[in-house]
Amino acid sequence: ELARQFNTMADRVEESVEIIRRDRDRSRDFLADVSHELRTPLAALRTFNQLLMESAGDDPDARAEFLESSAGQIERLDWLAQNLLELSKLDSGLVLLDLRPDDLRAAVESAGHQHDTTAARRGVTVTVDLPASPIRVRHDPPRIGQVVANLVGNAVKFTPRGGWVRVTAAGTPDGARIDVADNGVGIDPSEMPHIFERFYRGSRSNEARGSGSGLGLAIVRSIVDIHGGTVEVESGPGTGSRFTIRLPVDPRTVAGTPAAEGVARIAGGKAIGERPTTDDPDEMTET
Ligand code: ADP
Protein backbone atom coordinates (compact mmCIF):
# COMPACT_ATOMS: atom_id res chain seq x y z
CA GLU A 1 0.00 0.00 0.00
CA LEU A 2 2.83 2.34 0.96
CA ALA A 3 4.67 1.58 -2.28
CA ARG A 4 1.50 2.26 -4.25
CA GLN A 5 1.04 5.61 -2.50
CA PHE A 6 4.66 6.52 -3.26
CA ASN A 7 4.19 5.68 -6.91
CA THR A 8 1.04 7.82 -7.12
CA MET A 9 2.90 10.70 -5.46
CA ALA A 10 5.87 10.28 -7.79
CA ASP A 11 3.52 10.42 -10.80
CA ARG A 12 1.92 13.59 -9.48
CA VAL A 13 5.30 15.24 -8.89
CA GLU A 14 6.34 14.32 -12.42
CA GLU A 15 3.13 15.82 -13.83
CA SER A 16 3.70 19.06 -11.87
CA VAL A 17 7.30 19.30 -13.02
CA GLU A 18 6.14 18.82 -16.61
CA ILE A 19 3.56 21.63 -16.26
CA ILE A 20 6.20 23.94 -14.78
CA ARG A 21 8.62 23.04 -17.57
CA ARG A 22 6.01 23.78 -20.26
CA ASP A 23 5.20 27.08 -18.55
CA ARG A 24 8.87 28.03 -18.45
CA ASP A 25 9.32 27.14 -22.15
CA ARG A 26 6.28 29.23 -23.04
CA SER A 27 7.67 32.23 -21.11
CA ARG A 28 11.02 31.81 -22.83
CA ASP A 29 9.38 31.69 -26.28
CA PHE A 30 7.26 34.69 -25.40
CA LEU A 31 10.31 36.71 -24.34
CA ALA A 32 12.12 35.74 -27.54
CA ASP A 33 9.08 36.84 -29.61
CA VAL A 34 8.84 40.15 -27.73
CA SER A 35 12.54 40.86 -28.29
CA HIS A 36 12.20 40.06 -31.96
CA GLU A 37 9.18 42.33 -32.35
CA LEU A 38 10.98 45.19 -30.61
CA ARG A 39 14.14 44.80 -32.63
CA THR A 40 12.51 45.37 -36.02
CA PRO A 41 11.29 48.96 -35.38
CA LEU A 42 14.43 49.72 -33.35
CA ALA A 43 16.69 48.64 -36.23
CA ALA A 44 14.67 50.82 -38.63
CA LEU A 45 14.92 53.80 -36.25
CA ARG A 46 18.67 53.34 -35.92
CA THR A 47 19.06 53.35 -39.73
CA PHE A 48 16.93 56.50 -40.16
CA ASN A 49 18.89 58.21 -37.39
CA GLN A 50 22.23 57.35 -38.98
CA LEU A 51 21.09 58.54 -42.40
CA LEU A 52 19.84 61.81 -40.90
CA MET A 53 23.15 62.39 -39.14
CA GLU A 54 24.96 61.80 -42.41
CA SER A 55 24.16 63.30 -45.82
CA ALA A 56 20.33 62.97 -45.67
CA GLY A 57 20.22 65.58 -42.90
CA ASP A 58 21.06 68.35 -45.39
CA ASP A 59 18.50 67.38 -48.00
CA PRO A 60 15.06 68.75 -46.94
CA ASP A 61 13.09 66.13 -48.91
CA ALA A 62 15.09 63.17 -47.61
CA ARG A 63 14.97 64.61 -44.08
CA ALA A 64 11.17 64.95 -44.21
CA GLU A 65 10.81 61.39 -45.51
CA PHE A 66 13.06 59.83 -42.85
CA LEU A 67 11.43 61.81 -40.05
CA GLU A 68 7.99 60.64 -41.21
CA SER A 69 9.15 57.01 -41.38
CA SER A 70 10.70 57.35 -37.91
CA ALA A 71 7.40 58.67 -36.54
CA GLY A 72 5.68 55.58 -37.98
CA GLN A 73 8.15 53.26 -36.24
CA ILE A 74 7.74 55.12 -32.93
CA GLU A 75 3.95 54.70 -33.26
CA ARG A 76 4.48 50.98 -33.81
CA LEU A 77 6.68 50.67 -30.72
CA ASP A 78 4.11 52.54 -28.65
CA TRP A 79 1.30 50.33 -29.99
CA LEU A 80 3.33 47.19 -29.21
CA ALA A 81 4.08 48.36 -25.67
CA GLN A 82 0.39 49.15 -25.04
CA ASN A 83 -0.77 45.76 -26.31
CA LEU A 84 1.87 43.85 -24.34
CA LEU A 85 0.90 45.72 -21.19
CA GLU A 86 -2.77 44.97 -21.79
CA LEU A 87 -2.04 41.25 -22.33
CA SER A 88 0.12 40.93 -19.25
CA LYS A 89 -2.54 42.65 -17.14
CA LEU A 90 -5.21 40.30 -18.50
CA ASP A 91 -2.92 37.30 -17.89
CA SER A 92 -2.09 38.21 -14.34
CA GLY A 93 -5.77 38.22 -13.42
CA LEU A 94 -5.36 41.70 -12.01
CA VAL A 95 -7.71 43.30 -14.47
CA LEU A 96 -10.53 45.09 -12.74
CA LEU A 97 -13.56 44.52 -14.91
CA ASP A 98 -16.01 47.34 -14.78
CA LEU A 99 -19.05 45.09 -15.20
CA ARG A 100 -22.10 47.17 -16.04
CA PRO A 101 -25.61 46.03 -16.90
CA ASP A 102 -25.51 48.44 -19.87
CA ASP A 103 -26.93 48.09 -23.36
CA LEU A 104 -24.35 46.13 -25.37
CA ARG A 105 -25.41 47.99 -28.55
CA ALA A 106 -23.55 51.16 -27.48
CA ALA A 107 -20.13 49.46 -27.23
CA VAL A 108 -20.65 47.53 -30.48
CA GLU A 109 -21.88 50.59 -32.39
CA SER A 110 -18.93 52.85 -31.58
CA ALA A 111 -16.24 50.15 -31.87
CA GLY A 112 -17.81 48.86 -35.09
CA HIS A 113 -17.19 52.24 -36.71
CA GLN A 114 -13.69 52.76 -35.27
CA HIS A 115 -11.98 51.72 -38.51
CA ASP A 116 -14.33 53.57 -40.91
CA THR A 117 -11.60 55.95 -42.16
CA THR A 118 -9.15 53.14 -42.96
CA ALA A 119 -11.97 51.09 -44.50
CA ALA A 120 -13.03 54.01 -46.74
CA ARG A 121 -9.43 54.54 -47.83
CA ARG A 122 -9.11 50.85 -48.69
CA GLY A 123 -12.49 50.68 -50.45
CA VAL A 124 -14.09 48.28 -47.94
CA THR A 125 -17.68 48.86 -46.78
CA VAL A 126 -18.36 48.47 -43.05
CA THR A 127 -21.95 48.10 -41.82
CA VAL A 128 -23.12 47.76 -38.23
CA ASP A 129 -26.59 46.20 -37.86
CA LEU A 130 -28.14 46.30 -34.43
CA PRO A 131 -31.59 45.30 -33.14
CA ALA A 132 -34.13 47.98 -32.25
CA SER A 133 -34.35 46.97 -28.59
CA PRO A 134 -31.56 47.04 -25.97
CA ILE A 135 -29.31 44.01 -25.35
CA ARG A 136 -28.78 43.89 -21.61
CA VAL A 137 -25.79 41.81 -20.53
CA ARG A 138 -23.39 42.66 -17.74
CA HIS A 139 -20.12 43.61 -19.45
CA ASP A 140 -17.16 45.97 -19.37
CA PRO A 141 -18.06 48.36 -22.22
CA PRO A 142 -14.54 49.65 -23.17
CA ARG A 143 -13.10 46.13 -23.14
CA ILE A 144 -15.92 44.65 -25.23
CA GLY A 145 -15.41 47.67 -27.49
CA GLN A 146 -11.76 46.66 -27.82
CA VAL A 147 -12.79 43.11 -28.79
CA VAL A 148 -15.08 44.41 -31.55
CA ALA A 149 -12.52 47.00 -32.72
CA ASN A 150 -9.77 44.33 -32.98
CA LEU A 151 -12.05 42.02 -34.98
CA VAL A 152 -13.24 44.80 -37.29
CA GLY A 153 -9.63 46.03 -37.72
CA ASN A 154 -8.61 42.54 -38.86
CA ALA A 155 -11.65 42.15 -41.11
CA VAL A 156 -10.86 45.46 -42.86
CA LYS A 157 -7.17 44.57 -43.12
CA PHE A 158 -7.78 41.14 -44.64
CA THR A 159 -10.52 42.17 -47.08
CA PRO A 160 -9.58 43.38 -50.54
CA ARG A 161 -10.95 46.56 -52.19
CA GLY A 162 -14.66 46.30 -52.99
CA GLY A 163 -15.32 43.87 -50.13
CA TRP A 164 -17.56 44.22 -47.09
CA VAL A 165 -17.41 43.83 -43.31
CA ARG A 166 -20.64 43.29 -41.33
CA VAL A 167 -21.00 43.68 -37.59
CA THR A 168 -24.18 42.39 -35.96
CA ALA A 169 -25.27 41.86 -32.38
CA ALA A 170 -28.33 40.21 -30.87
CA GLY A 171 -29.74 39.08 -27.55
CA THR A 172 -29.92 35.28 -27.07
CA PRO A 173 -31.65 33.15 -24.41
CA ASP A 174 -28.26 32.80 -22.64
CA GLY A 175 -26.97 36.35 -23.09
CA ALA A 176 -25.79 37.90 -26.32
CA ARG A 177 -23.85 37.25 -29.48
CA ILE A 178 -21.74 39.56 -31.61
CA ASP A 179 -20.73 38.58 -35.15
CA VAL A 180 -18.01 40.19 -37.23
CA ALA A 181 -18.06 38.80 -40.76
CA ASP A 182 -16.13 39.70 -43.90
CA ASN A 183 -15.77 38.44 -47.48
CA GLY A 184 -12.00 38.77 -47.46
CA VAL A 185 -9.04 36.43 -47.97
CA GLY A 186 -10.15 33.95 -45.29
CA ILE A 187 -8.00 31.68 -43.13
CA ASP A 188 -6.31 28.46 -44.19
CA PRO A 189 -7.54 25.41 -42.18
CA SER A 190 -3.93 24.61 -41.21
CA GLU A 191 -3.57 28.08 -39.64
CA MET A 192 -6.86 28.01 -37.75
CA PRO A 193 -5.47 26.33 -34.57
CA HIS A 194 -2.83 29.07 -34.23
CA ILE A 195 -4.59 32.36 -34.91
CA PHE A 196 -5.26 33.09 -31.21
CA GLU A 197 -1.61 32.51 -30.24
CA ARG A 198 0.50 35.53 -29.37
CA PHE A 199 2.55 36.91 -32.24
CA TYR A 200 1.05 34.44 -34.70
CA ARG A 201 0.61 35.99 -38.12
CA GLY A 202 -0.90 34.02 -40.94
CA SER A 203 0.83 33.46 -44.25
CA ARG A 204 -1.69 35.75 -45.97
CA SER A 205 -0.79 38.65 -43.69
CA ASN A 206 1.76 40.12 -46.09
CA GLU A 207 -0.40 39.75 -49.10
CA ALA A 208 -3.20 41.49 -47.18
CA ARG A 209 -0.79 44.24 -46.10
CA GLY A 210 -1.12 43.14 -42.50
CA SER A 211 0.65 45.57 -40.24
CA GLY A 212 -0.18 43.94 -36.92
CA SER A 213 1.91 41.91 -34.52
CA GLY A 214 -0.30 38.92 -33.96
CA LEU A 215 -1.51 40.18 -30.57
CA GLY A 216 -5.01 41.30 -31.58
CA LEU A 217 -6.76 37.94 -31.36
CA ALA A 218 -4.86 36.93 -28.18
CA ILE A 219 -6.32 40.05 -26.53
CA VAL A 220 -9.79 39.23 -27.92
CA ARG A 221 -9.66 35.75 -26.40
CA SER A 222 -8.42 36.95 -22.99
CA ILE A 223 -11.14 39.61 -22.69
CA VAL A 224 -13.89 37.21 -23.79
CA ASP A 225 -12.54 34.54 -21.36
CA ILE A 226 -12.71 36.83 -18.35
CA HIS A 227 -16.28 37.69 -19.34
CA GLY A 228 -17.07 33.94 -19.24
CA GLY A 229 -17.82 33.99 -22.97
CA THR A 230 -16.63 32.09 -26.06
CA VAL A 231 -15.15 32.93 -29.47
CA GLU A 232 -15.82 30.83 -32.58
CA VAL A 233 -14.40 31.23 -36.07
CA GLU A 234 -15.71 30.00 -39.40
CA SER A 235 -13.45 30.67 -42.33
CA GLY A 236 -12.03 29.32 -45.52
CA PRO A 237 -9.50 30.62 -48.03
CA GLY A 238 -11.27 32.97 -50.42
CA THR A 239 -14.66 32.69 -48.71
CA GLY A 240 -14.15 35.23 -45.94
CA SER A 241 -14.33 34.84 -42.18
CA ARG A 242 -16.91 35.07 -39.42
CA PHE A 243 -15.94 35.56 -35.78
CA THR A 244 -18.75 34.91 -33.29
CA ILE A 245 -18.53 36.10 -29.69
CA ARG A 246 -21.04 34.75 -27.16
CA LEU A 247 -21.41 36.50 -23.85
CA PRO A 248 -23.35 35.33 -20.78
CA VAL A 249 -26.01 37.52 -19.17
CA ASP A 250 -23.79 37.91 -16.10
CA PRO A 251 -20.10 36.84 -15.91
CA ARG A 252 -20.45 36.47 -12.14
CA THR A 253 -22.62 33.40 -12.68
CA VAL A 254 -20.02 31.64 -14.86
CA ALA A 255 -17.73 29.40 -12.80
CA GLY A 256 -14.05 30.14 -13.25
CA THR A 257 -14.32 33.83 -14.20
CA PRO A 258 -12.52 36.31 -11.91
CA ALA A 259 -15.89 37.91 -11.10
CA ALA A 260 -17.45 34.57 -10.08
CA GLU A 261 -14.46 33.72 -7.89
CA GLY A 262 -14.76 37.12 -6.24
CA VAL A 263 -18.43 36.49 -5.49
CA ALA A 264 -17.63 33.06 -4.00
CA ARG A 265 -14.88 34.53 -1.81
CA ILE A 266 -16.86 37.36 -0.29
CA ALA A 267 -20.37 36.12 0.00
CA GLY A 268 -22.72 39.03 0.44
CA GLY A 269 -20.04 41.57 -0.48
CA LYS A 270 -18.96 43.27 -3.67
CA ALA A 271 -17.32 41.00 -6.23
CA ILE A 272 -13.55 41.14 -6.57
CA GLY A 273 -12.61 42.18 -10.05
CA GLU A 274 -15.56 44.47 -10.27
CA ARG A 275 -15.78 48.18 -9.64
CA PRO A 276 -18.96 49.48 -8.04
CA THR A 277 -21.72 50.34 -10.49
CA THR A 278 -24.01 53.26 -9.91
CA ASP A 279 -27.27 52.38 -11.61
CA ASP A 280 -28.89 49.07 -12.30
CA PRO A 281 -31.66 49.73 -14.82
CA ASP A 282 -32.75 46.14 -15.34
CA GLU A 283 -32.68 45.42 -11.64
CA MET A 284 -30.01 42.74 -11.72
CA THR A 285 -29.29 42.05 -8.10
CA GLU A 286 -25.82 42.55 -6.66
CA THR A 287 -24.56 39.36 -5.05
P1 ADP B 1 -2.49 40.52 -36.64
O1 ADP B 1 -3.79 40.98 -37.23
O2 ADP B 1 -1.75 41.58 -35.93
O3 ADP B 1 -1.63 39.76 -37.62
P2 ADP B 1 -4.14 38.89 -34.93
O4 ADP B 1 -3.83 38.19 -33.66
O5 ADP B 1 -5.21 39.93 -34.87
O6 ADP B 1 -2.80 39.49 -35.47
O7 ADP B 1 -4.52 37.83 -36.03
C1 ADP B 1 -3.70 36.67 -36.20
C2 ADP B 1 -3.82 36.14 -37.63
O8 ADP B 1 -5.13 35.62 -37.85
C3 ADP B 1 -3.63 37.17 -38.71
O9 ADP B 1 -2.26 37.40 -39.01
C4 ADP B 1 -4.37 36.53 -39.88
O10 ADP B 1 -3.57 35.55 -40.51
C5 ADP B 1 -5.52 35.80 -39.21
N1 ADP B 1 -6.77 36.60 -39.24
C6 ADP B 1 -7.35 37.24 -38.23
N2 ADP B 1 -8.52 37.83 -38.61
C7 ADP B 1 -8.67 37.54 -39.92
C8 ADP B 1 -9.67 37.85 -40.91
N3 ADP B 1 -10.75 38.57 -40.61
N4 ADP B 1 -9.47 37.38 -42.17
C9 ADP B 1 -8.40 36.63 -42.47
N5 ADP B 1 -7.42 36.30 -41.60
C10 ADP B 1 -7.56 36.75 -40.33
GROMACS .gro file of C-alpha atoms and ligand atoms in nm:
model
  314
    1GLU     CA    1   0.000   0.000   0.000
    2LEU     CA    2   0.283   0.234   0.096
    3ALA     CA    3   0.467   0.158  -0.228
    4ARG     CA    4   0.150   0.226  -0.425
    5GLN     CA    5   0.104   0.561  -0.250
    6PHE     CA    6   0.466   0.652  -0.326
    7ASN     CA    7   0.419   0.568  -0.691
    8THR     CA    8   0.104   0.782  -0.712
    9MET     CA    9   0.290   1.070  -0.546
   10ALA     CA   10   0.587   1.028  -0.779
   11ASP     CA   11   0.352   1.042  -1.080
   12ARG     CA   12   0.192   1.359  -0.948
   13VAL     CA   13   0.530   1.524  -0.889
   14GLU     CA   14   0.634   1.432  -1.242
   15GLU     CA   15   0.313   1.582  -1.383
   16SER     CA   16   0.370   1.906  -1.187
   17VAL     CA   17   0.730   1.930  -1.302
   18GLU     CA   18   0.614   1.882  -1.661
   19ILE     CA   19   0.356   2.163  -1.626
   20ILE     CA   20   0.620   2.394  -1.478
   21ARG     CA   21   0.862   2.304  -1.757
   22ARG     CA   22   0.601   2.378  -2.026
   23ASP     CA   23   0.520   2.708  -1.855
   24ARG     CA   24   0.887   2.803  -1.845
   25ASP     CA   25   0.932   2.714  -2.215
   26ARG     CA   26   0.628   2.923  -2.304
   27SER     CA   27   0.767   3.223  -2.111
   28ARG     CA   28   1.102   3.181  -2.283
   29ASP     CA   29   0.938   3.169  -2.628
   30PHE     CA   30   0.726   3.469  -2.540
   31LEU     CA   31   1.031   3.671  -2.434
   32ALA     CA   32   1.212   3.574  -2.754
   33ASP     CA   33   0.908   3.684  -2.961
   34VAL     CA   34   0.884   4.015  -2.773
   35SER     CA   35   1.254   4.086  -2.829
   36HIS     CA   36   1.220   4.006  -3.196
   37GLU     CA   37   0.918   4.233  -3.235
   38LEU     CA   38   1.098   4.519  -3.061
   39ARG     CA   39   1.414   4.480  -3.263
   40THR     CA   40   1.251   4.537  -3.602
   41PRO     CA   41   1.129   4.896  -3.538
   42LEU     CA   42   1.443   4.972  -3.335
   43ALA     CA   43   1.669   4.864  -3.623
   44ALA     CA   44   1.467   5.082  -3.863
   45LEU     CA   45   1.492   5.380  -3.625
   46ARG     CA   46   1.867   5.334  -3.592
   47THR     CA   47   1.906   5.335  -3.973
   48PHE     CA   48   1.693   5.650  -4.016
   49ASN     CA   49   1.889   5.821  -3.739
   50GLN     CA   50   2.223   5.735  -3.898
   51LEU     CA   51   2.109   5.854  -4.240
   52LEU     CA   52   1.984   6.181  -4.090
   53MET     CA   53   2.315   6.239  -3.914
   54GLU     CA   54   2.496   6.180  -4.241
   55SER     CA   55   2.416   6.330  -4.582
   56ALA     CA   56   2.033   6.297  -4.567
   57GLY     CA   57   2.022   6.558  -4.290
   58ASP     CA   58   2.106   6.835  -4.539
   59ASP     CA   59   1.850   6.738  -4.800
   60PRO     CA   60   1.506   6.875  -4.694
   61ASP     CA   61   1.309   6.613  -4.891
   62ALA     CA   62   1.509   6.317  -4.761
   63ARG     CA   63   1.497   6.461  -4.408
   64ALA     CA   64   1.117   6.495  -4.421
   65GLU     CA   65   1.081   6.139  -4.551
   66PHE     CA   66   1.306   5.983  -4.285
   67LEU     CA   67   1.143   6.181  -4.005
   68GLU     CA   68   0.799   6.064  -4.121
   69SER     CA   69   0.915   5.701  -4.138
   70SER     CA   70   1.070   5.735  -3.791
   71ALA     CA   71   0.740   5.867  -3.654
   72GLY     CA   72   0.568   5.558  -3.798
   73GLN     CA   73   0.815   5.326  -3.624
   74ILE     CA   74   0.774   5.512  -3.293
   75GLU     CA   75   0.395   5.470  -3.326
   76ARG     CA   76   0.448   5.098  -3.381
   77LEU     CA   77   0.668   5.067  -3.072
   78ASP     CA   78   0.411   5.254  -2.865
   79TRP     CA   79   0.130   5.033  -2.999
   80LEU     CA   80   0.333   4.719  -2.921
   81ALA     CA   81   0.408   4.836  -2.567
   82GLN     CA   82   0.039   4.915  -2.504
   83ASN     CA   83  -0.077   4.576  -2.631
   84LEU     CA   84   0.187   4.385  -2.434
   85LEU     CA   85   0.090   4.572  -2.119
   86GLU     CA   86  -0.277   4.497  -2.179
   87LEU     CA   87  -0.204   4.125  -2.233
   88SER     CA   88   0.012   4.093  -1.925
   89LYS     CA   89  -0.254   4.265  -1.714
   90LEU     CA   90  -0.521   4.030  -1.850
   91ASP     CA   91  -0.292   3.730  -1.789
   92SER     CA   92  -0.209   3.821  -1.434
   93GLY     CA   93  -0.577   3.822  -1.342
   94LEU     CA   94  -0.536   4.170  -1.201
   95VAL     CA   95  -0.771   4.330  -1.447
   96LEU     CA   96  -1.053   4.509  -1.274
   97LEU     CA   97  -1.356   4.452  -1.491
   98ASP     CA   98  -1.601   4.734  -1.478
   99LEU     CA   99  -1.905   4.509  -1.520
  100ARG     CA  100  -2.210   4.717  -1.604
  101PRO     CA  101  -2.561   4.603  -1.690
  102ASP     CA  102  -2.551   4.844  -1.987
  103ASP     CA  103  -2.693   4.809  -2.336
  104LEU     CA  104  -2.435   4.613  -2.537
  105ARG     CA  105  -2.541   4.799  -2.855
  106ALA     CA  106  -2.355   5.116  -2.748
  107ALA     CA  107  -2.013   4.946  -2.723
  108VAL     CA  108  -2.065   4.753  -3.048
  109GLU     CA  109  -2.188   5.059  -3.239
  110SER     CA  110  -1.893   5.285  -3.158
  111ALA     CA  111  -1.624   5.015  -3.187
  112GLY     CA  112  -1.781   4.886  -3.509
  113HIS     CA  113  -1.719   5.224  -3.671
  114GLN     CA  114  -1.369   5.276  -3.527
  115HIS     CA  115  -1.198   5.172  -3.851
  116ASP     CA  116  -1.433   5.357  -4.091
  117THR     CA  117  -1.160   5.595  -4.216
  118THR     CA  118  -0.915   5.314  -4.296
  119ALA     CA  119  -1.197   5.109  -4.450
  120ALA     CA  120  -1.303   5.401  -4.674
  121ARG     CA  121  -0.943   5.454  -4.783
  122ARG     CA  122  -0.911   5.085  -4.869
  123GLY     CA  123  -1.249   5.068  -5.045
  124VAL     CA  124  -1.409   4.828  -4.794
  125THR     CA  125  -1.768   4.886  -4.678
  126VAL     CA  126  -1.836   4.847  -4.305
  127THR     CA  127  -2.195   4.810  -4.182
  128VAL     CA  128  -2.312   4.776  -3.823
  129ASP     CA  129  -2.659   4.620  -3.786
  130LEU     CA  130  -2.814   4.630  -3.443
  131PRO     CA  131  -3.159   4.530  -3.314
  132ALA     CA  132  -3.413   4.798  -3.225
  133SER     CA  133  -3.435   4.697  -2.859
  134PRO     CA  134  -3.156   4.704  -2.597
  135ILE     CA  135  -2.931   4.401  -2.535
  136ARG     CA  136  -2.878   4.389  -2.161
  137VAL     CA  137  -2.579   4.181  -2.053
  138ARG     CA  138  -2.339   4.266  -1.774
  139HIS     CA  139  -2.012   4.361  -1.945
  140ASP     CA  140  -1.716   4.597  -1.937
  141PRO     CA  141  -1.806   4.836  -2.222
  142PRO     CA  142  -1.454   4.965  -2.317
  143ARG     CA  143  -1.310   4.613  -2.314
  144ILE     CA  144  -1.592   4.465  -2.523
  145GLY     CA  145  -1.541   4.767  -2.749
  146GLN     CA  146  -1.176   4.666  -2.782
  147VAL     CA  147  -1.279   4.311  -2.879
  148VAL     CA  148  -1.508   4.441  -3.155
  149ALA     CA  149  -1.252   4.700  -3.272
  150ASN     CA  150  -0.977   4.433  -3.298
  151LEU     CA  151  -1.205   4.202  -3.498
  152VAL     CA  152  -1.324   4.480  -3.729
  153GLY     CA  153  -0.963   4.603  -3.772
  154ASN     CA  154  -0.861   4.254  -3.886
  155ALA     CA  155  -1.165   4.215  -4.111
  156VAL     CA  156  -1.086   4.546  -4.286
  157LYS     CA  157  -0.717   4.457  -4.312
  158PHE     CA  158  -0.778   4.114  -4.464
  159THR     CA  159  -1.052   4.217  -4.708
  160PRO     CA  160  -0.958   4.338  -5.054
  161ARG     CA  161  -1.095   4.656  -5.219
  162GLY     CA  162  -1.466   4.630  -5.299
  163GLY     CA  163  -1.532   4.387  -5.013
  164TRP     CA  164  -1.756   4.422  -4.709
  165VAL     CA  165  -1.741   4.383  -4.331
  166ARG     CA  166  -2.064   4.329  -4.133
  167VAL     CA  167  -2.100   4.368  -3.759
  168THR     CA  168  -2.418   4.239  -3.596
  169ALA     CA  169  -2.527   4.186  -3.238
  170ALA     CA  170  -2.833   4.021  -3.087
  171GLY     CA  171  -2.974   3.908  -2.755
  172THR     CA  172  -2.992   3.528  -2.707
  173PRO     CA  173  -3.165   3.315  -2.441
  174ASP     CA  174  -2.826   3.280  -2.264
  175GLY     CA  175  -2.697   3.635  -2.309
  176ALA     CA  176  -2.579   3.790  -2.632
  177ARG     CA  177  -2.385   3.725  -2.948
  178ILE     CA  178  -2.174   3.956  -3.161
  179ASP     CA  179  -2.073   3.858  -3.515
  180VAL     CA  180  -1.801   4.019  -3.723
  181ALA     CA  181  -1.806   3.880  -4.076
  182ASP     CA  182  -1.613   3.970  -4.390
  183ASN     CA  183  -1.577   3.844  -4.748
  184GLY     CA  184  -1.200   3.877  -4.746
  185VAL     CA  185  -0.904   3.643  -4.797
  186GLY     CA  186  -1.015   3.395  -4.529
  187ILE     CA  187  -0.800   3.168  -4.313
  188ASP     CA  188  -0.631   2.846  -4.419
  189PRO     CA  189  -0.754   2.541  -4.218
  190SER     CA  190  -0.393   2.461  -4.121
  191GLU     CA  191  -0.357   2.808  -3.964
  192MET     CA  192  -0.686   2.801  -3.775
  193PRO     CA  193  -0.547   2.633  -3.457
  194HIS     CA  194  -0.283   2.907  -3.423
  195ILE     CA  195  -0.459   3.236  -3.491
  196PHE     CA  196  -0.526   3.309  -3.121
  197GLU     CA  197  -0.161   3.251  -3.024
  198ARG     CA  198   0.050   3.553  -2.937
  199PHE     CA  199   0.255   3.691  -3.224
  200TYR     CA  200   0.105   3.444  -3.470
  201ARG     CA  201   0.061   3.599  -3.812
  202GLY     CA  202  -0.090   3.402  -4.094
  203SER     CA  203   0.083   3.346  -4.425
  204ARG     CA  204  -0.169   3.575  -4.597
  205SER     CA  205  -0.079   3.865  -4.369
  206ASN     CA  206   0.176   4.012  -4.609
  207GLU     CA  207  -0.040   3.975  -4.910
  208ALA     CA  208  -0.320   4.149  -4.718
  209ARG     CA  209  -0.079   4.424  -4.610
  210GLY     CA  210  -0.112   4.314  -4.250
  211SER     CA  211   0.065   4.557  -4.024
  212GLY     CA  212  -0.018   4.394  -3.692
  213SER     CA  213   0.191   4.191  -3.452
  214GLY     CA  214  -0.030   3.892  -3.396
  215LEU     CA  215  -0.151   4.018  -3.057
  216GLY     CA  216  -0.501   4.130  -3.158
  217LEU     CA  217  -0.676   3.794  -3.136
  218ALA     CA  218  -0.486   3.693  -2.818
  219ILE     CA  219  -0.632   4.005  -2.653
  220VAL     CA  220  -0.979   3.923  -2.792
  221ARG     CA  221  -0.966   3.575  -2.640
  222SER     CA  222  -0.842   3.695  -2.299
  223ILE     CA  223  -1.114   3.961  -2.269
  224VAL     CA  224  -1.389   3.721  -2.379
  225ASP     CA  225  -1.254   3.454  -2.136
  226ILE     CA  226  -1.271   3.683  -1.835
  227HIS     CA  227  -1.628   3.769  -1.934
  228GLY     CA  228  -1.707   3.394  -1.924
  229GLY     CA  229  -1.782   3.399  -2.297
  230THR     CA  230  -1.663   3.209  -2.606
  231VAL     CA  231  -1.515   3.293  -2.947
  232GLU     CA  232  -1.582   3.083  -3.258
  233VAL     CA  233  -1.440   3.123  -3.607
  234GLU     CA  234  -1.571   3.000  -3.940
  235SER     CA  235  -1.345   3.067  -4.233
  236GLY     CA  236  -1.203   2.932  -4.552
  237PRO     CA  237  -0.950   3.062  -4.803
  238GLY     CA  238  -1.127   3.297  -5.042
  239THR     CA  239  -1.466   3.269  -4.871
  240GLY     CA  240  -1.415   3.523  -4.594
  241SER     CA  241  -1.433   3.484  -4.218
  242ARG     CA  242  -1.691   3.507  -3.942
  243PHE     CA  243  -1.594   3.556  -3.578
  244THR     CA  244  -1.875   3.491  -3.329
  245ILE     CA  245  -1.853   3.610  -2.969
  246ARG     CA  246  -2.104   3.475  -2.716
  247LEU     CA  247  -2.141   3.650  -2.385
  248PRO     CA  248  -2.335   3.533  -2.078
  249VAL     CA  249  -2.601   3.752  -1.917
  250ASP     CA  250  -2.379   3.791  -1.610
  251PRO     CA  251  -2.010   3.684  -1.591
  252ARG     CA  252  -2.045   3.647  -1.214
  253THR     CA  253  -2.262   3.340  -1.268
  254VAL     CA  254  -2.002   3.164  -1.486
  255ALA     CA  255  -1.773   2.940  -1.280
  256GLY     CA  256  -1.405   3.014  -1.325
  257THR     CA  257  -1.432   3.383  -1.420
  258PRO     CA  258  -1.252   3.631  -1.191
  259ALA     CA  259  -1.589   3.791  -1.110
  260ALA     CA  260  -1.745   3.457  -1.008
  261GLU     CA  261  -1.446   3.372  -0.789
  262GLY     CA  262  -1.476   3.712  -0.624
  263VAL     CA  263  -1.843   3.649  -0.549
  264ALA     CA  264  -1.763   3.306  -0.400
  265ARG     CA  265  -1.488   3.453  -0.181
  266ILE     CA  266  -1.686   3.736  -0.029
  267ALA     CA  267  -2.037   3.612   0.000
  268GLY     CA  268  -2.272   3.903   0.044
  269GLY     CA  269  -2.004   4.157  -0.048
  270LYS     CA  270  -1.896   4.327  -0.367
  271ALA     CA  271  -1.732   4.100  -0.623
  272ILE     CA  272  -1.355   4.114  -0.657
  273GLY     CA  273  -1.261   4.218  -1.005
  274GLU     CA  274  -1.556   4.447  -1.027
  275ARG     CA  275  -1.578   4.818  -0.964
  276PRO     CA  276  -1.896   4.948  -0.804
  277THR     CA  277  -2.172   5.034  -1.049
  278THR     CA  278  -2.401   5.326  -0.991
  279ASP     CA  279  -2.727   5.238  -1.161
  280ASP     CA  280  -2.889   4.907  -1.230
  281PRO     CA  281  -3.166   4.973  -1.482
  282ASP     CA  282  -3.275   4.614  -1.534
  283GLU     CA  283  -3.268   4.542  -1.164
  284MET     CA  284  -3.001   4.274  -1.172
  285THR     CA  285  -2.929   4.205  -0.810
  286GLU     CA  286  -2.582   4.255  -0.666
  287THR     CA  287  -2.456   3.936  -0.505
  288ADP     P1  288  -0.249   4.052  -3.664
  288ADP     O1  289  -0.379   4.098  -3.723
  288ADP     O2  290  -0.175   4.158  -3.593
  288ADP     O3  291  -0.163   3.976  -3.762
  288ADP     P2  292  -0.414   3.889  -3.493
  288ADP     O4  293  -0.383   3.819  -3.366
  288ADP     O5  294  -0.521   3.993  -3.487
  288ADP     O6  295  -0.280   3.949  -3.547
  288ADP     O7  296  -0.452   3.783  -3.603
  288ADP     C1  297  -0.370   3.667  -3.620
  288ADP     C2  298  -0.382   3.614  -3.763
  288ADP     O8  299  -0.513   3.562  -3.785
  288ADP     C3  300  -0.363   3.717  -3.871
  288ADP     O9  301  -0.226   3.740  -3.901
  288ADP     C4  302  -0.437   3.653  -3.988
  288ADP    O10  303  -0.357   3.555  -4.051
  288ADP     C5  304  -0.552   3.580  -3.921
  288ADP     N1  305  -0.677   3.660  -3.924
  288ADP     C6  306  -0.735   3.724  -3.823
  288ADP     N2  307  -0.852   3.783  -3.861
  288ADP     C7  308  -0.867   3.754  -3.992
  288ADP     C8  309  -0.967   3.785  -4.091
  288ADP     N3  310  -1.075   3.857  -4.061
  288ADP     N4  311  -0.947   3.738  -4.217
  288ADP     C9  312  -0.840   3.663  -4.247
  288ADP     N5  313  -0.742   3.630  -4.160
  288ADP    C10  314  -0.756   3.675  -4.033
   0.00000   0.00000   0.00000
